[in-house]
Coordinates of C-alpha atoms in Angstrom, one line a residue:
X1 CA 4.0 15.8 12.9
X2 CA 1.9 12.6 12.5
X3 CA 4.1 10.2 10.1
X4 CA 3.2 7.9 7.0
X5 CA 3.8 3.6 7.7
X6 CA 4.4 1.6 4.4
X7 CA 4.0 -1.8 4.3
X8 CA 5.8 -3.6 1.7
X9 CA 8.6 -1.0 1.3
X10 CA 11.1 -2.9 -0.9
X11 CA 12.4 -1.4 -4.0
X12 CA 9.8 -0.9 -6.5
X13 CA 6.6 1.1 -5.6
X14 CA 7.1 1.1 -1.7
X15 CA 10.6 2.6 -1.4
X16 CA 9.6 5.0 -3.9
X17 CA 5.5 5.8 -2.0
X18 CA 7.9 6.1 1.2
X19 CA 10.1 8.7 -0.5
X20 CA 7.3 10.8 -2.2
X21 CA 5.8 11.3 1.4
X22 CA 9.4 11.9 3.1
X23 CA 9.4 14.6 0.5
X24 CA 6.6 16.8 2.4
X25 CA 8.6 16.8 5.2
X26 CA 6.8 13.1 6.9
X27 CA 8.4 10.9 9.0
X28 CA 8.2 7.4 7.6
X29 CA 8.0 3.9 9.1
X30 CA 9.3 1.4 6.6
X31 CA 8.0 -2.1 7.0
X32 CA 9.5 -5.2 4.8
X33 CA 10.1 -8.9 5.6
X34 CA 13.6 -8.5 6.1
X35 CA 16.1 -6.4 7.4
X36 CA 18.4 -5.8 4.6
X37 CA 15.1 -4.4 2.9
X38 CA 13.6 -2.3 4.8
X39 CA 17.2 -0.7 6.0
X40 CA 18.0 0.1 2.1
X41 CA 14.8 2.2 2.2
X42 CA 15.3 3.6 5.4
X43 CA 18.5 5.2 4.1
X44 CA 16.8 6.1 0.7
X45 CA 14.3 7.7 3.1
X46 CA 16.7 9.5 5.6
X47 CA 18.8 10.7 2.7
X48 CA 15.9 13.4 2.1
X49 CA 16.5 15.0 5.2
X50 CA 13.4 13.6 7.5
X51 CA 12.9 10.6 9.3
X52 CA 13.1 6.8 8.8
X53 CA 12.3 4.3 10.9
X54 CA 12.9 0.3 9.6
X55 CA 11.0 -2.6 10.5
X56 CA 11.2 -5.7 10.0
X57 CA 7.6 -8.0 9.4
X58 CA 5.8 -10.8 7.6
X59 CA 2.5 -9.3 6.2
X60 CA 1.3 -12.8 6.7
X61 CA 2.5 -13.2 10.3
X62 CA -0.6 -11.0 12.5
X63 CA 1.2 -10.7 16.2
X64 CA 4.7 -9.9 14.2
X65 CA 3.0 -6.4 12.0
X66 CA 0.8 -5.5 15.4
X67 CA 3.6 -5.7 17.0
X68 CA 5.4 -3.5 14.1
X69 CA 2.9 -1.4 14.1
X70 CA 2.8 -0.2 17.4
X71 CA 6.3 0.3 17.5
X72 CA 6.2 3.0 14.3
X73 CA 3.2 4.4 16.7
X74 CA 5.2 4.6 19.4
X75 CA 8.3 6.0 17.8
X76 CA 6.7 8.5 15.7
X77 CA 3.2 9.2 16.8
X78 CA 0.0 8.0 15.4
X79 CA 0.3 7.8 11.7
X80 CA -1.8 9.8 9.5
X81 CA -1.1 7.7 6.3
X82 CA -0.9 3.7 6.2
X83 CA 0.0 2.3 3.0
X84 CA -0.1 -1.2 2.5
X85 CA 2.0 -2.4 -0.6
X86 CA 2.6 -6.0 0.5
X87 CA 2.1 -8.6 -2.1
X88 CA 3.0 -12.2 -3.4
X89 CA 3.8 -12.4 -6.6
X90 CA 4.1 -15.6 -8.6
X91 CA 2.9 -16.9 -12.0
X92 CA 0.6 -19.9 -11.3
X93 CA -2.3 -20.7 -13.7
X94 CA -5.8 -22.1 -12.4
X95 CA -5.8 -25.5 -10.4
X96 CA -1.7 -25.6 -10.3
X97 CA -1.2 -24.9 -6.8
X98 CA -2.8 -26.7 -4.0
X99 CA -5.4 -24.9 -1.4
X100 CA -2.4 -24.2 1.1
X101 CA -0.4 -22.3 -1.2
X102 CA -3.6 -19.9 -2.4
X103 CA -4.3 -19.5 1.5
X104 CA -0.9 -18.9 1.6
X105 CA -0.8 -15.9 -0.9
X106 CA -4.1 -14.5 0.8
X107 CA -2.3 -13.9 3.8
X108 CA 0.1 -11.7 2.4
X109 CA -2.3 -9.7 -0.9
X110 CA -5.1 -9.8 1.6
X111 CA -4.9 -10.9 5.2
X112 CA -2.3 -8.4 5.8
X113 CA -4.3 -5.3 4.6
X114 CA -7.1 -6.3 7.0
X115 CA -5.0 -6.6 10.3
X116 CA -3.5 -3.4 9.6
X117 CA -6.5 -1.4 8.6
X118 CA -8.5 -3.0 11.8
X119 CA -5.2 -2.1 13.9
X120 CA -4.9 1.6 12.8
X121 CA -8.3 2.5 11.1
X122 CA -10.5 2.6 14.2
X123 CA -8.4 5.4 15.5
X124 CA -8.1 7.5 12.8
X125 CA -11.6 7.5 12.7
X126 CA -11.8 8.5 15.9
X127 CA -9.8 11.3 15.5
X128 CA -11.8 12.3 12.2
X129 CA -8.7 11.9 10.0
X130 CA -6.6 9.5 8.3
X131 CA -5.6 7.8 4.7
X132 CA -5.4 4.7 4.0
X133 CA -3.9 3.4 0.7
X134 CA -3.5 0.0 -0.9
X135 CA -1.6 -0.9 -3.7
X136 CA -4.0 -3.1 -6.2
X137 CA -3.5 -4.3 -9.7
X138 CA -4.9 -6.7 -12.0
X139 CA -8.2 -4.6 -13.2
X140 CA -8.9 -7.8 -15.4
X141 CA -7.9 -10.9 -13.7
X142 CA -5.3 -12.9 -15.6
X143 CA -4.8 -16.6 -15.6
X144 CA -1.4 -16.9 -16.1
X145 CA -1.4 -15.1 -12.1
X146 CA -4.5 -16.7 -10.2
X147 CA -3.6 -16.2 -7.2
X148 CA -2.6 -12.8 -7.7
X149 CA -5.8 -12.1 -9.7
X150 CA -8.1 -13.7 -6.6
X151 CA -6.0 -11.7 -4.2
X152 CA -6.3 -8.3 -6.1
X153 CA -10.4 -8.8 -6.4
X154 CA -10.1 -9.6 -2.9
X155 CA -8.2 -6.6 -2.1
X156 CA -10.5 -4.3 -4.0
X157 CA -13.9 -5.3 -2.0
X158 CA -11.6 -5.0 1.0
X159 CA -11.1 -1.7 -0.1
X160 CA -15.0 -0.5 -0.4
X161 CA -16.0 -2.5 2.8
X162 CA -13.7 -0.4 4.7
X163 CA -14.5 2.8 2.8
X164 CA -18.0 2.2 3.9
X165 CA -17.2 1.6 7.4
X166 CA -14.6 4.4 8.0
X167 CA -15.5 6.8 5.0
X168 CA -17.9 8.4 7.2
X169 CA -16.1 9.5 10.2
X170 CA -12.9 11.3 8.0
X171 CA -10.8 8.3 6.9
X172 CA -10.2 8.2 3.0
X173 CA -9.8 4.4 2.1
X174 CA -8.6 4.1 -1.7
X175 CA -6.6 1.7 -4.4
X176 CA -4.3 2.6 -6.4
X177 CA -4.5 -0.1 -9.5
X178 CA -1.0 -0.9 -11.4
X179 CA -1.7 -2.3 -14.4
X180 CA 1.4 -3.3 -15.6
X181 CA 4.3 -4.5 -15.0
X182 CA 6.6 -2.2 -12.9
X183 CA 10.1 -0.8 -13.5
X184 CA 12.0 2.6 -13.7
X185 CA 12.1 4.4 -16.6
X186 CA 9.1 3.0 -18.3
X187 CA 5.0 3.5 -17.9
X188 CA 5.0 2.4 -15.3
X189 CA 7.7 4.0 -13.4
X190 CA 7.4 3.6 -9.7
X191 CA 8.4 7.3 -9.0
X192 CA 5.3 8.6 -11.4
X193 CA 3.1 5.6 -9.4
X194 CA 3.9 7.2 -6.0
X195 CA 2.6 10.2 -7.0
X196 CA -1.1 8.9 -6.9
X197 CA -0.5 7.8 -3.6
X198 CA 0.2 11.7 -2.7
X199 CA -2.7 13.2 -4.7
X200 CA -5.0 10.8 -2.9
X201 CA -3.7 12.0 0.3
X202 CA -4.6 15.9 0.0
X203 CA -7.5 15.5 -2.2
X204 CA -10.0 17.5 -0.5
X205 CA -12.8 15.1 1.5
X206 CA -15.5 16.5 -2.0
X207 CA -13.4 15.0 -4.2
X208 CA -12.7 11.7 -2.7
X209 CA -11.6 8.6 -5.2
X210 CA -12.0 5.2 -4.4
X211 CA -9.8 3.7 -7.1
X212 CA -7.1 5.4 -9.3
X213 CA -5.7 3.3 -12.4
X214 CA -2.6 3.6 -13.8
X215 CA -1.9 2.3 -17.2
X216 CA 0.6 3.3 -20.1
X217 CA 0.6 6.1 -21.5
X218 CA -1.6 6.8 -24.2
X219 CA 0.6 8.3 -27.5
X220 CA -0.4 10.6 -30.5
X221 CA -0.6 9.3 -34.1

């Protein structure tokens, strides 16, 4: 059965993406920086009954998630899902951090999405199937998070360049935008987030989305 990668799989969003798919019965690759990481979601994973495979990567580092990536290739087949949910996330306001550090950061919220969508992409379109999902956020950029607002814009034109490219040939490319900070029990749940990442999934090819935003819930007077 062709499996699901996440990249970025700590506890938050990731962990919980990687569970919603093990839930269909889809072997999972798990990809964090460190080994304690992606190990704790490998056994959240595996405790539904299907596989888990953990990885250890820098989004940042190129030869070091290649090389990741072929090994989840090679240990569970091709993937039909990649999810990239890697991100740096830091409060800095405009002109506080030098150039290095916002190259830095574009590594990780942006770098990192293009080496694995130009690793894994061209063959799913060759096949005439695939998703590929990316985990966006900051619809409005805020100053108080530059970097992360420059990375997120960055992230979203990644996201219709490689719709454009791949759309055609059976790949659906798509965002899903947090807006908000995340945390169990709340709006913004992670659990209730990983469900967009499903829906995108098996949405029919006619009903393709680009984006999906999830914000708080709206309430009733």
């Amino acid at each position: 059965m062709p499996g699901v990668i996440v990249i970025g799989a700590g506890p938050g969003i990731g962990r919980s993406v990687a569970r919603r798919f093990a839930r269909e019965g889809l072997p999972v690759a798990v990809l964090a920086r460190t080994a304690d990481t992606a190990r704790a979601t490998a056994e959240a994973v595996a405790d539904l009954g299907t596989r888990a495979l953990p990885l250890t990567a820098d989004a940042a580092d190129e030869p070091a998630l290649r090389a990741a990536l072929d090994t989840a290739a090679a240990e569970l087949g091709p993937p039909d899902v990649l999810v990239y949910n890697a991100a740096l996330v830091r409060p800095d306001a405009p002109g506080e951090l030098p150039a290095r550090a916002h190259l830095d950061a574009y590594a990780v919220n942006v770098g990192g999405a293009l080496t694995a969508a130009g690793h894994l992409l061209p063959a799913m379109a060759r096949r005439g199937t695939g998703t590929f999902l990316v985990t966006g956020g900051m619809p409005e950029p805020k100053p108080a998070y530059t970097s992360l607002s420059l990375g997120k814009a960055a992230l979203r034109a990644l996201v219709a360049l490689l719709a454009e490219e791949y759309g055609p040939a059976g790949v659906h490319v798509a965002t899903v935008t947090v807006d908000g900070p995340v945390a169990p029990g709340t709006d913004f749940d992670p659990d209730d987030i990983a469900e967009h990442y499903w829906r995108l999934h098996v949405q029919p090819r006619a009903d393709w989305r680009r984006e999906v935003i999830h914000g708080p819930r709206r309430t009733t007077p």
